[in-house]
mmCIF file of C-alpha atoms in Angstrom:
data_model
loop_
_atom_site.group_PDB
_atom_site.id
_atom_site.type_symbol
_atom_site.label_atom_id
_atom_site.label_comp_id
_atom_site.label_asym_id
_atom_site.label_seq_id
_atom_site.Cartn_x
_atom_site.Cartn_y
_atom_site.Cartn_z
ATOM 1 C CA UNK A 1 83.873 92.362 110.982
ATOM 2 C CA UNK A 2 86.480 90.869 113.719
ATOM 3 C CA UNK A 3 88.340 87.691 112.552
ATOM 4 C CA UNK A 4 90.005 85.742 115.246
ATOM 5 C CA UNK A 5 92.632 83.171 114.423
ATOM 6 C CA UNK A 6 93.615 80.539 117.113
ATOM 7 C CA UNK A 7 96.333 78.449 117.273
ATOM 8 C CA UNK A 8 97.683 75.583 117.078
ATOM 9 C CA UNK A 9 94.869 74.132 116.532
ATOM 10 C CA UNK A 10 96.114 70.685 118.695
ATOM 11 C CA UNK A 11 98.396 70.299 121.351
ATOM 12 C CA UNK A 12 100.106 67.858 123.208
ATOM 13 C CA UNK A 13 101.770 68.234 126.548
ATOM 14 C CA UNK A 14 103.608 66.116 129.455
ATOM 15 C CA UNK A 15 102.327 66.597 132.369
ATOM 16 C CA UNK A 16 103.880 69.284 134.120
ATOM 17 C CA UNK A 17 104.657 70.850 131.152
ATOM 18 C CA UNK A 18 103.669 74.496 130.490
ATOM 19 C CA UNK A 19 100.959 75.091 127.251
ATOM 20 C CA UNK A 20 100.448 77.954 125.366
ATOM 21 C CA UNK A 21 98.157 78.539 122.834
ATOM 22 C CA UNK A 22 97.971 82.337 120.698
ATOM 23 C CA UNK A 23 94.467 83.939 119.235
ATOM 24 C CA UNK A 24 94.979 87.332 116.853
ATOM 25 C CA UNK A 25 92.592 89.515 116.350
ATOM 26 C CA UNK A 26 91.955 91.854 113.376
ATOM 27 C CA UNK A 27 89.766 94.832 115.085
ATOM 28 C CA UNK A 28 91.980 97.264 116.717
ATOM 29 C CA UNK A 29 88.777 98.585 118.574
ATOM 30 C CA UNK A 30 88.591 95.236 120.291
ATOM 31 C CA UNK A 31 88.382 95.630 124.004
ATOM 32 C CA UNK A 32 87.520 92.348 125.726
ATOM 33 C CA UNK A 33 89.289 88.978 125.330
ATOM 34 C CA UNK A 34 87.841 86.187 127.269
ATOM 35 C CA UNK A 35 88.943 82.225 127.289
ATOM 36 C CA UNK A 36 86.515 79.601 127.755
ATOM 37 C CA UNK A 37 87.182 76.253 128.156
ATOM 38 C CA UNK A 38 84.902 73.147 127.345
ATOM 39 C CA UNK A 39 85.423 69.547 128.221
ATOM 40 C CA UNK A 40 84.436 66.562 126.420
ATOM 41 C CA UNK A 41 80.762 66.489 126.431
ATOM 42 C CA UNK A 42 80.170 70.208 128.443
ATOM 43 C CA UNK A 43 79.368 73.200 127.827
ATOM 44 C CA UNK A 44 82.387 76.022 127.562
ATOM 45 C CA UNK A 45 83.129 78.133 130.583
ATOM 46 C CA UNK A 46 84.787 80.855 130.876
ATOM 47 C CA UNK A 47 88.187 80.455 132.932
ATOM 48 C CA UNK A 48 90.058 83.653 132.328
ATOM 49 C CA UNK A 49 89.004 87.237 130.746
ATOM 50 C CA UNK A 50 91.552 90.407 130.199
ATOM 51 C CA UNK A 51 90.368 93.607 128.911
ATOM 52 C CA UNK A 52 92.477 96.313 126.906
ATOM 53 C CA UNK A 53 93.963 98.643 129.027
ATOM 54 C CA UNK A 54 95.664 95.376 131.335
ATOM 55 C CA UNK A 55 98.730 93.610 129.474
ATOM 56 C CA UNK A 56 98.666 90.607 132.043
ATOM 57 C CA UNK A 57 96.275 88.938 133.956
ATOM 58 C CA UNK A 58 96.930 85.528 136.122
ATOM 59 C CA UNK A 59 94.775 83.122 137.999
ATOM 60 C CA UNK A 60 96.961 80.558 140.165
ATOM 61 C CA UNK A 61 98.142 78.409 136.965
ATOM 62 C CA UNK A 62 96.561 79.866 134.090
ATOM 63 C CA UNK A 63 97.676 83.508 132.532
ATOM 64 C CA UNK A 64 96.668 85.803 129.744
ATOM 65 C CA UNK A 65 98.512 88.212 128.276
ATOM 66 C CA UNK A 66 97.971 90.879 125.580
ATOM 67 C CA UNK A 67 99.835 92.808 123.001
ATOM 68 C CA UNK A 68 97.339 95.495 121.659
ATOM 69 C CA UNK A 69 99.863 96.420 119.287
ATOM 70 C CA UNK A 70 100.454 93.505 117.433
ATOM 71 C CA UNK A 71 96.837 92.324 117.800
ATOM 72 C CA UNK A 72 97.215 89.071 119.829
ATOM 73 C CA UNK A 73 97.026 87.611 123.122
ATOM 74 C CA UNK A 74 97.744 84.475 124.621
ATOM 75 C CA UNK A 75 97.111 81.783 127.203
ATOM 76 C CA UNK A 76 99.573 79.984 129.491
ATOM 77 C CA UNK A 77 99.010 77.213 131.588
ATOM 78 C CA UNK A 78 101.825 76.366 133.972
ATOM 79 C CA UNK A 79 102.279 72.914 135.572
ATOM 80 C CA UNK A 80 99.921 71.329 133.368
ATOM 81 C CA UNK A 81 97.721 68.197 134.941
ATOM 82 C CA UNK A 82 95.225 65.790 132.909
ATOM 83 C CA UNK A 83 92.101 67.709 134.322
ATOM 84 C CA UNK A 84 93.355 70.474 131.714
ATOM 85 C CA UNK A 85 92.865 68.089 128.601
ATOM 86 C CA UNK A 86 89.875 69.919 126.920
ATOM 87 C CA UNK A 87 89.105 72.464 123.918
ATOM 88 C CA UNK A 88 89.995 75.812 124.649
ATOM 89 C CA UNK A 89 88.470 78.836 122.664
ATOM 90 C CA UNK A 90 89.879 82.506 122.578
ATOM 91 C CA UNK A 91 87.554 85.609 121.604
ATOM 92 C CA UNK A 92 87.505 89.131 120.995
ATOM 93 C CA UNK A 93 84.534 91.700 121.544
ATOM 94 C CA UNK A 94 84.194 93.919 118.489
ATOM 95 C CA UNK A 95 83.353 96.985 118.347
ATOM 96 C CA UNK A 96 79.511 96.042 117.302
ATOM 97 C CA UNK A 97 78.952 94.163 121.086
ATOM 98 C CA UNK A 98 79.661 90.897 119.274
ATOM 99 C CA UNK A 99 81.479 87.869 120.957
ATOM 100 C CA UNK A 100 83.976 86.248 117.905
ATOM 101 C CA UNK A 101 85.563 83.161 118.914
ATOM 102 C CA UNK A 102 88.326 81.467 117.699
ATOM 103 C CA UNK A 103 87.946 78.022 115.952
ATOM 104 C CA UNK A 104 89.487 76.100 119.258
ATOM 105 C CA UNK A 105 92.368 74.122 120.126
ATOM 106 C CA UNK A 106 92.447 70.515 121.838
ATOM 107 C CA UNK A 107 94.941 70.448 124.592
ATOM 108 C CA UNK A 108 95.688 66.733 125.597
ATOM 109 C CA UNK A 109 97.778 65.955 128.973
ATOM 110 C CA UNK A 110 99.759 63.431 128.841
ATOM 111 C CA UNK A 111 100.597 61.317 132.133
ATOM 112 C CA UNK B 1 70.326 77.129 141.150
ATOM 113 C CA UNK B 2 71.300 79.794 138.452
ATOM 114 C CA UNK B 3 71.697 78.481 134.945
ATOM 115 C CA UNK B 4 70.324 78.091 131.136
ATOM 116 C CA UNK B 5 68.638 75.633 130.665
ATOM 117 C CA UNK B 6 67.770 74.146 126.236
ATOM 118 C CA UNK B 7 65.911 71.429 125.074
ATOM 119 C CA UNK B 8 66.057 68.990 123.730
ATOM 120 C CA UNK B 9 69.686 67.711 124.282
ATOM 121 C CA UNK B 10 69.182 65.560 121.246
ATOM 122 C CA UNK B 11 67.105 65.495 118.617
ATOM 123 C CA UNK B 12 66.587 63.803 115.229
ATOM 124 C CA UNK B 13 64.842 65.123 112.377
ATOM 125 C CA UNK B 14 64.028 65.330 108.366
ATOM 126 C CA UNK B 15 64.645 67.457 106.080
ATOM 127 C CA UNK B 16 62.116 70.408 106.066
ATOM 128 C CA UNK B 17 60.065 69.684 109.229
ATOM 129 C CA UNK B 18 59.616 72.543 111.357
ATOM 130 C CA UNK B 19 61.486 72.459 114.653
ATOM 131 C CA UNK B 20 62.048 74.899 118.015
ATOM 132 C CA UNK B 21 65.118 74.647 120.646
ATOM 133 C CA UNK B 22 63.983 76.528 123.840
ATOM 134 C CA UNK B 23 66.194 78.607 126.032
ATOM 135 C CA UNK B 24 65.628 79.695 129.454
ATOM 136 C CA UNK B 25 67.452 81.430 131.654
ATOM 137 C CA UNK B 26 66.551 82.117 135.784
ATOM 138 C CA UNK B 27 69.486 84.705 136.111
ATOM 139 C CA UNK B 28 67.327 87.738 135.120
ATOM 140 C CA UNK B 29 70.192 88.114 132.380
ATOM 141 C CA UNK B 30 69.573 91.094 129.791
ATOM 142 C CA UNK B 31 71.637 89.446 127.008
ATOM 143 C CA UNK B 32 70.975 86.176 124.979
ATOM 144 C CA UNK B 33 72.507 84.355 122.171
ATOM 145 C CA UNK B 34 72.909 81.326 120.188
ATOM 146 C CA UNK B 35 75.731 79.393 118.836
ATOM 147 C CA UNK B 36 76.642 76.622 116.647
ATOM 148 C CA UNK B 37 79.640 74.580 116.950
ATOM 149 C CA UNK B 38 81.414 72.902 114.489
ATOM 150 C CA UNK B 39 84.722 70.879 114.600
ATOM 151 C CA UNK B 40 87.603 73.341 113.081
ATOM 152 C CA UNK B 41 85.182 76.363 113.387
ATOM 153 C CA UNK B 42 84.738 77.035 116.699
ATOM 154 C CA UNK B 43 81.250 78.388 118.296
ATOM 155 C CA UNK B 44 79.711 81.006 115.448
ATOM 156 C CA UNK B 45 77.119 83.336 116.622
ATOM 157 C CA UNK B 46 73.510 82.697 114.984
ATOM 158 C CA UNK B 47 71.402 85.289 116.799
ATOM 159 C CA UNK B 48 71.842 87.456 120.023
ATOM 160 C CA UNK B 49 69.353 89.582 121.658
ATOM 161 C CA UNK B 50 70.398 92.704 123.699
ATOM 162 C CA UNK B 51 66.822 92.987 125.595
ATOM 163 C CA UNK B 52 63.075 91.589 124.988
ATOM 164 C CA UNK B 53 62.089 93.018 121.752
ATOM 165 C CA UNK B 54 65.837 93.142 120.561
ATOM 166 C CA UNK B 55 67.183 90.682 118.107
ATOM 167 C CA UNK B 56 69.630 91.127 115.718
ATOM 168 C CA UNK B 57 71.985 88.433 113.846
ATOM 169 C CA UNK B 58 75.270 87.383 114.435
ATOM 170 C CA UNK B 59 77.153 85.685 111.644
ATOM 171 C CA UNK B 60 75.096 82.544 110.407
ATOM 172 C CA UNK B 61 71.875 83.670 110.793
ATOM 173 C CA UNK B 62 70.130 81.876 107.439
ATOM 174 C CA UNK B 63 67.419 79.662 108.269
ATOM 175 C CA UNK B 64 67.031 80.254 111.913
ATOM 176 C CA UNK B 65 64.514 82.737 113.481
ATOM 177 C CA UNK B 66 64.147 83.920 117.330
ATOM 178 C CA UNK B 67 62.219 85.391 119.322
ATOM 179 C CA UNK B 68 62.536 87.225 122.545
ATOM 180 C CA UNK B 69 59.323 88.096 123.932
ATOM 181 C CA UNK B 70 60.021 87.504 127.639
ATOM 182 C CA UNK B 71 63.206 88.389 129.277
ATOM 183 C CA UNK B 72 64.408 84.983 130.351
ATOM 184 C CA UNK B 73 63.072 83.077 127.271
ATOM 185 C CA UNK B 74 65.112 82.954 123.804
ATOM 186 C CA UNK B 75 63.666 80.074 121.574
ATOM 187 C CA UNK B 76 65.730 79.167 118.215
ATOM 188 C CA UNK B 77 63.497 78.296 114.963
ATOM 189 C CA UNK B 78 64.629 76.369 112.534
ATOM 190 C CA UNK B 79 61.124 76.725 109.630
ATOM 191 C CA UNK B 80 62.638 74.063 107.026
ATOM 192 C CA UNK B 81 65.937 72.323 108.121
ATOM 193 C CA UNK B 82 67.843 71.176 106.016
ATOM 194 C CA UNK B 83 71.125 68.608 106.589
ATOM 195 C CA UNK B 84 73.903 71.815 106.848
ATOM 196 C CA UNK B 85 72.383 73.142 109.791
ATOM 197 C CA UNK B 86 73.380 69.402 111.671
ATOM 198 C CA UNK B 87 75.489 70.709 114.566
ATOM 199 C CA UNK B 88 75.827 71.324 118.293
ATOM 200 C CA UNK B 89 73.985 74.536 119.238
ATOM 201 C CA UNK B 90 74.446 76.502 122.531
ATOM 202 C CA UNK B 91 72.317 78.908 124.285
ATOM 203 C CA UNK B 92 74.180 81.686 126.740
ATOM 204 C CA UNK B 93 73.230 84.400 128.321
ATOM 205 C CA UNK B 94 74.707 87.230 130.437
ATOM 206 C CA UNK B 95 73.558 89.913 132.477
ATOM 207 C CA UNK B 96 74.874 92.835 129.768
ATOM 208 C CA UNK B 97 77.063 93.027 126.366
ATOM 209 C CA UNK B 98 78.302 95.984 125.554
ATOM 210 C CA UNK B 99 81.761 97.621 125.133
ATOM 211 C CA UNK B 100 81.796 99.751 128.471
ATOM 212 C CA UNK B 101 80.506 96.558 130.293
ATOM 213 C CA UNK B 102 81.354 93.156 129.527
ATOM 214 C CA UNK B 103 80.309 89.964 131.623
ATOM 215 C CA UNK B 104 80.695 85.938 131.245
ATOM 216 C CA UNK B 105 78.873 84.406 129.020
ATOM 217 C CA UNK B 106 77.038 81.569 130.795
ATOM 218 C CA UNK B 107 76.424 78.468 128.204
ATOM 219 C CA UNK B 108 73.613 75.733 128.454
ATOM 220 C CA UNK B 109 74.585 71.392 127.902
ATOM 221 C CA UNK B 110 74.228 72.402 124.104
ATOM 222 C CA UNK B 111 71.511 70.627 121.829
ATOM 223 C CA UNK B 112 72.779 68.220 119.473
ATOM 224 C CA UNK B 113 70.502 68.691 116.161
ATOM 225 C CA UNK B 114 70.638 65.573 113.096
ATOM 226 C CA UNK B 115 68.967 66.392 110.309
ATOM 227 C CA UNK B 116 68.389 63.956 107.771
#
């Protein structure tokens, strides 16, 4: 089945600073990559999404891009601001429907 | 307002006692799963259901059971708990799941299990 490795798995930034954090998948059949994002004590929601035949996708700060080849994809957050600080979780739809996520990473904002 | 909604938030238990987490959703959403979330290993799928009357497991199903006898309902049974299945578990549903189609998963405020 898919594996999804995320990383780094913590990660401090200035404010204003740009973040990046890097998932790899393992299916090639992958199609969908969604990022969710879940603050202390919430539930994760979903704040960006790119599917397989886009290499880039942006949404005012926050961008995804992906490299089918290499099997990875990546988030970038631009102009970073304490509201950001949260754990952020790639994933990959497999070819069997399934939703694998990544194991997270912990963005803190420092001000 | 459109959401899932679990209970209990919290809950407390021993070892071997018989206990249910109910899911709801008002969306009219086709798919349903459940998740457990544990620190360095993300949110792992226990059970998702494509339909009512479709279950199948996702990757730690052992020792849970579901049931999906009404579209918006999606209850997670644990028959004997023991102390590994202490975690956070989500709920989330969305209106389909499939390759040709995907859509946001939308999560419920999680149920914090303790078993003891």
């Amino acid at each position: 089945g898919e594996n999804v490795e995320q990383h780094p798995s913590t990660l401090s930034v200035q404010e204003g600073d740009s973040a990046v954090i890097k998932c790899t998948y393992s299916d090639s059949a992958s199609n969908y990559f969604p990022w969710y994002k879940q603050e202390l004590g919430k539930r994760p929601q979903l704040i960006i999404d790119i599917r397989s035949n886009v290499g880039e996708k942006k949404d005012q700060r926050i961008a995804v891009t992906l490299n089918k080849t290499a099997k990875h994809f990546s988030l970038h957050i631009t102009e970073t601001q304490p509201e950001d600080s949260a754990v952020y979780f790639c994933a990959s739809m497999e070819y069997g429907n399934k939703l694998v996520f990544g194991a997270g990473t912990i963005l803190r904002v420092k001000s | 307002e459109a959401q899932v909604t679990q209970n209990p938030r919290y809950l407390i238990t021993v070892t071997g006692k018989k206990l249910t987490v109910t899911c709801s959703q008002n969306m009219n959403h086709e798919y349903m799963s459940w998740y457990r979330q544990d620190p360095g290993l993300g949110l792992r799928q226990i059970y998702y259901s494509m339909n009512v009357e479709v279950t199948d497991k996702g990757d730690v199903p052992e020792g849970y059971k579901v049931s999906r006898k009404e579209k918006r309902n999606f209850p997670l049974i644990l028959e004997s708990p023991s102390p590994n299945q202490t975690s956070l578990y989500f709920c989330a549903s969305s209106p389909r799941q499939e390759r040709s189609y995907n859509s946001p998963l939308h999560f419920g405020n999680g149920t914090r299990l303790t078993v003891t």
